Amino acid sequence: GECAPAGSDLLSVDEVAGWLRYQPKTIRNLMWKGEFNLGVHYIKPRGRVLFLRQKIEEWVREDRADTLE
């Protein structure tokens, strides 16, 4: 399967984009559309978006097949 960047449970938009092979703007679009939800898939400490690795792994397994059909 696809592996997240090593070492952290919190990932930046750019790190998630690279991991999922998306453009960063695609990640932001998914946030805007509610595919990724604040407090579920990501948090915003001090205004910086940080994704929760475990939640993104779950999203990849469950939702990605549906989203990209």
PDB file of C-alpha atoms in Angstrom:
ATOM      1  CA  GLY A   1       0.000   0.000   0.000  1.00  0.00           C
ATOM      2  CA  GLU A   2       0.918   3.648   0.102  1.00  0.00           C
ATOM      3  CA  CYS A   3       3.099   4.790   2.943  1.00  0.00           C
ATOM      4  CA  ALA A   4       2.912   8.099   4.722  1.00  0.00           C
ATOM      5  CA  PRO A   5       6.085  10.118   5.245  1.00  0.00           C
ATOM      6  CA  ALA A   6       8.019   8.624   8.127  1.00  0.00           C
ATOM      7  CA  GLY A   7       8.330  10.027  11.579  1.00  0.00           C
ATOM      8  CA  SER A   8       5.259  12.102  12.303  1.00  0.00           C
ATOM      9  CA  ASP A   9       1.602  11.567  13.061  1.00  0.00           C
ATOM     10  CA  LEU A  10       0.880  15.098  11.836  1.00  0.00           C
ATOM     11  CA  LEU A  11       1.338  15.926   8.167  1.00  0.00           C
ATOM     12  CA  SER A  12       1.266  19.211   6.279  1.00  0.00           C
ATOM     13  CA  VAL A  13      -0.904  19.779   3.215  1.00  0.00           C
ATOM     14  CA  ASP A  14       2.194  19.354   1.030  1.00  0.00           C
ATOM     15  CA  GLU A  15       3.148  16.088   2.740  1.00  0.00           C
ATOM     16  CA  VAL A  16      -0.347  14.664   2.333  1.00  0.00           C
ATOM     17  CA  ALA A  17      -0.401  15.772  -1.304  1.00  0.00           C
ATOM     18  CA  GLY A  18       2.911  14.051  -1.988  1.00  0.00           C
ATOM     19  CA  TRP A  19       1.816  10.904  -0.161  1.00  0.00           C
ATOM     20  CA  LEU A  20      -1.488  10.664  -2.053  1.00  0.00           C
ATOM     21  CA  ARG A  21       0.089  11.868  -5.326  1.00  0.00           C
ATOM     22  CA  TYR A  22      -2.251  14.845  -5.497  1.00  0.00           C
ATOM     23  CA  GLN A  23      -1.549  18.509  -6.051  1.00  0.00           C
ATOM     24  CA  PRO A  24      -1.689  20.573  -2.835  1.00  0.00           C
ATOM     25  CA  LYS A  25      -4.597  22.512  -4.329  1.00  0.00           C
ATOM     26  CA  THR A  26      -6.498  19.232  -4.701  1.00  0.00           C
ATOM     27  CA  ILE A  27      -6.074  18.601  -0.986  1.00  0.00           C
ATOM     28  CA  ARG A  28      -7.391  22.091  -0.262  1.00  0.00           C
ATOM     29  CA  ASN A  29     -10.346  21.495  -2.571  1.00  0.00           C
ATOM     30  CA  LEU A  30     -11.164  18.296  -0.695  1.00  0.00           C
ATOM     31  CA  MET A  31     -11.040  20.248   2.578  1.00  0.00           C
ATOM     32  CA  TRP A  32     -13.299  22.928   1.140  1.00  0.00           C
ATOM     33  CA  LYS A  33     -15.803  20.368  -0.142  1.00  0.00           C
ATOM     34  CA  GLY A  34     -15.921  18.652   3.254  1.00  0.00           C
ATOM     35  CA  GLU A  35     -14.193  15.460   2.175  1.00  0.00           C
ATOM     36  CA  PHE A  36     -11.637  16.258   4.881  1.00  0.00           C
ATOM     37  CA  ASN A  37     -13.127  17.745   8.041  1.00  0.00           C
ATOM     38  CA  LEU A  38     -11.590  19.995  10.672  1.00  0.00           C
ATOM     39  CA  GLY A  39     -11.320  18.129  13.952  1.00  0.00           C
ATOM     40  CA  VAL A  40     -11.637  14.787  12.174  1.00  0.00           C
ATOM     41  CA  HIS A  41      -9.016  14.584   9.444  1.00  0.00           C
ATOM     42  CA  TYR A  42      -7.044  17.679  10.342  1.00  0.00           C
ATOM     43  CA  ILE A  43      -6.458  20.235  13.061  1.00  0.00           C
ATOM     44  CA  LYS A  44      -5.401  23.870  12.896  1.00  0.00           C
ATOM     45  CA  PRO A  45      -3.100  24.715  15.807  1.00  0.00           C
ATOM     46  CA  ARG A  46      -2.135  28.388  15.535  1.00  0.00           C
ATOM     47  CA  GLY A  47      -3.822  28.528  12.143  1.00  0.00           C
ATOM     48  CA  ARG A  48      -1.593  25.903  10.526  1.00  0.00           C
ATOM     49  CA  VAL A  49      -3.322  22.943   8.897  1.00  0.00           C
ATOM     50  CA  LEU A  50      -1.964  19.615  10.112  1.00  0.00           C
ATOM     51  CA  PHE A  51      -3.457  16.339   8.965  1.00  0.00           C
ATOM     52  CA  LEU A  52      -3.765  13.354  11.272  1.00  0.00           C
ATOM     53  CA  ARG A  53      -1.878  10.498   9.629  1.00  0.00           C
ATOM     54  CA  GLN A  54      -4.154   7.782  11.011  1.00  0.00           C
ATOM     55  CA  LYS A  55      -7.295   9.511   9.740  1.00  0.00           C
ATOM     56  CA  ILE A  56      -5.829   9.996   6.280  1.00  0.00           C
ATOM     57  CA  GLU A  57      -4.836   6.324   6.171  1.00  0.00           C
ATOM     58  CA  GLU A  58      -8.445   5.436   7.026  1.00  0.00           C
ATOM     59  CA  TRP A  59      -9.721   7.833   4.375  1.00  0.00           C
ATOM     60  CA  VAL A  60      -7.442   6.290   1.757  1.00  0.00           C
ATOM     61  CA  ARG A  61      -8.754   2.819   2.567  1.00  0.00           C
ATOM     62  CA  GLU A  62     -12.446   3.678   2.831  1.00  0.00           C
ATOM     63  CA  ASP A  63     -13.202   6.691   0.682  1.00  0.00           C
ATOM     64  CA  ARG A  64     -10.613   7.013  -1.996  1.00  0.00           C
ATOM     65  CA  ALA A  65     -12.045   4.314  -4.248  1.00  0.00           C
ATOM     66  CA  ASP A  66     -15.458   6.025  -4.184  1.00  0.00           C
ATOM     67  CA  THR A  67     -14.124   9.562  -4.594  1.00  0.00           C
ATOM     68  CA  LEU A  68     -12.035   8.892  -7.672  1.00  0.00           C
ATOM     69  CA  GLU A  69     -14.345   6.618  -9.657  1.00  0.00           C
TER      70      GLU A  69
END
